């Protein structure tokens, strides 16, 4: 019975809402534009301001003509618009906000604002504002005097520590809740911001503790809207990795600096004047209230809770001798070994290993059997397969010298630890037959060099006792000798050269010049990538390159790191509806 009654009530409410929007759609075509001006209070002290709200129902609204009043200030304080489309009928409400007041006490009449809506000029009704003496107390707004205590007054106070947002850190692999020493474990870092907030990131993700090291945080965070604990949030997601050098449980504490503006929910709601229009229905009260709630802007540091992540040690049982510390999943992606060799003469071997994991701890594979070869270190090159550099391939090029002649089988092998299987694995390529010409190389025993002969130590005696050590001196002053002038000139040349080199070094290390060069290089690379995408008709790649180019350009213009430029940052730059305070 109760369920049926609730269903009927919801049905009637939905029918009411549908009828209201239907009437709005019909009125948007049959009635002229509707304009309404309202002050939030009737009087203010001199030097303080009241809020004048101008609401215009209609489309194609031009900016209102602000009237000029002697000794009276009218300052724009923001603009918002709400557009709805129901059954093909479009309705729009544009709201302009102004801060008004004066430094001179007196009674002021504010003439009507003239606005052009759909090519038709309409004028709002005039208003009156009384400016009191500067020492008078600030009168309450209409919302404060007339508002009845409702359900919102009974809500529990919001947690101030998370009012402007917070961070969460979790392992990207949902099947595993721990990491291993030396492993770069992929993590998902989320900034949870209020859904109706405006945010501007001031820094990248920064570690707070010393338990973990942060790696490869993505430069382009993702933005979604999600619901958590019954509240809707704007979620900015980064992907990165964390690693630890010691086993144990450590808090994954991260932070990011941001400027966040949220709506002041503690501000009282203003009572709307009923005019008999379709907008007088209580259904629209929340819409108008959302338009006029002031914003609170604050520089905050969003921090993650001290949620612990377990780091387990690598097992000692079954650890291969050639294990270098690589943790992940790898496989051979290509091997090049020459077929013809000669003992004592080096040749180059190339091997490429692909997969995902800690490539930094992955050493070059070893030749087997090892007693037949002598290898020399070469060069390594890593190519990332994703933005966070967790996957990719690493190419090794090194030289080897065969020590045994004849036909033989040779292979490459390396070992790593698989965190998913929690065991060590050794990969070996298929044996390759090679021909080695020449005689076997015999390892020569190192020759021990004889110890140097120590010089005889003479007895401690006065130098004057030895006539050969007591030479004759000269009475000519040092400054009069030609050698002194030469040394002085040489010193002057060295000092001048040092000044020139110092100037050249300062010019080379000039941060502004290097920043410009880095920006131009990044722009050329992104534009080059965009041209390649155009050539192959890769639309997603083109827009990705164009977005990166815009981030670099806006980062240089706004003096911010490119990775901090997000869609929320661009919207925040156009945000102008913050409270201003006294005039």
PDB file of N, CA, C and O in Angstrom, residues 471-477 481:
ATOM      1  N   UNK A 471     123.092  27.057  -2.136  1.00  0.00           N
ATOM      2  CA  UNK A 471     123.481  27.833  -3.315  1.00  0.00           C
ATOM      3  C   UNK A 471     123.512  29.313  -3.015  1.00  0.00           C
ATOM      4  O   UNK A 471     123.009  29.788  -2.003  1.00  0.00           O
ATOM      5  N   UNK A 472     124.090  30.077  -3.949  1.00  0.00           N
ATOM      6  CA  UNK A 472     124.175  31.526  -3.804  1.00  0.00           C
ATOM      7  C   UNK A 472     122.880  32.180  -4.303  1.00  0.00           C
ATOM      8  O   UNK A 472     122.352  31.814  -5.342  1.00  0.00           O
ATOM      9  N   UNK A 473     122.421  33.205  -3.579  1.00  0.00           N
ATOM     10  CA  UNK A 473     121.230  33.924  -3.974  1.00  0.00           C
ATOM     11  C   UNK A 473     121.543  35.188  -4.735  1.00  0.00           C
ATOM     12  O   UNK A 473     122.698  35.619  -4.825  1.00  0.00           O
ATOM     13  N   UNK A 474     120.500  35.837  -5.322  1.00  0.00           N
ATOM     14  CA  UNK A 474     120.625  37.077  -6.087  1.00  0.00           C
ATOM     15  C   UNK A 474     119.987  38.203  -5.302  1.00  0.00           C
ATOM     16  O   UNK A 474     118.968  38.029  -4.626  1.00  0.00           O
ATOM     17  N   UNK A 475     120.606  39.412  -5.415  1.00  0.00           N
ATOM     18  CA  UNK A 475     120.097  40.598  -4.705  1.00  0.00           C
ATOM     19  C   UNK A 475     119.159  41.441  -5.573  1.00  0.00           C
ATOM     20  O   UNK A 475     118.706  42.491  -5.127  1.00  0.00           O
ATOM     21  N   UNK A 476     118.841  41.015  -6.831  1.00  0.00           N
ATOM     22  CA  UNK A 476     117.941  41.782  -7.706  1.00  0.00           C
ATOM     23  C   UNK A 476     116.497  41.548  -7.232  1.00  0.00           C
ATOM     24  O   UNK A 476     116.077  40.405  -7.059  1.00  0.00           O
ATOM     25  N   UNK A 477     115.682  42.645  -7.044  1.00  0.00           N
ATOM     26  CA  UNK A 477     114.291  42.469  -6.595  1.00  0.00           C
ATOM     27  C   UNK A 477     113.489  41.640  -7.612  1.00  0.00           C
ATOM     28  O   UNK A 477     113.746  41.692  -8.823  1.00  0.00           O
ATOM     29  N   UNK A 481     112.663  41.672 -12.334  1.00  0.00           N
ATOM     30  CA  UNK A 481     113.063  40.612 -13.236  1.00  0.00           C
ATOM     31  C   UNK A 481     112.053  40.490 -14.381  1.00  0.00           C
ATOM     32  O   UNK A 481     110.843  40.678 -14.198  1.00  0.00           O
TER      33      UNK A 481
END
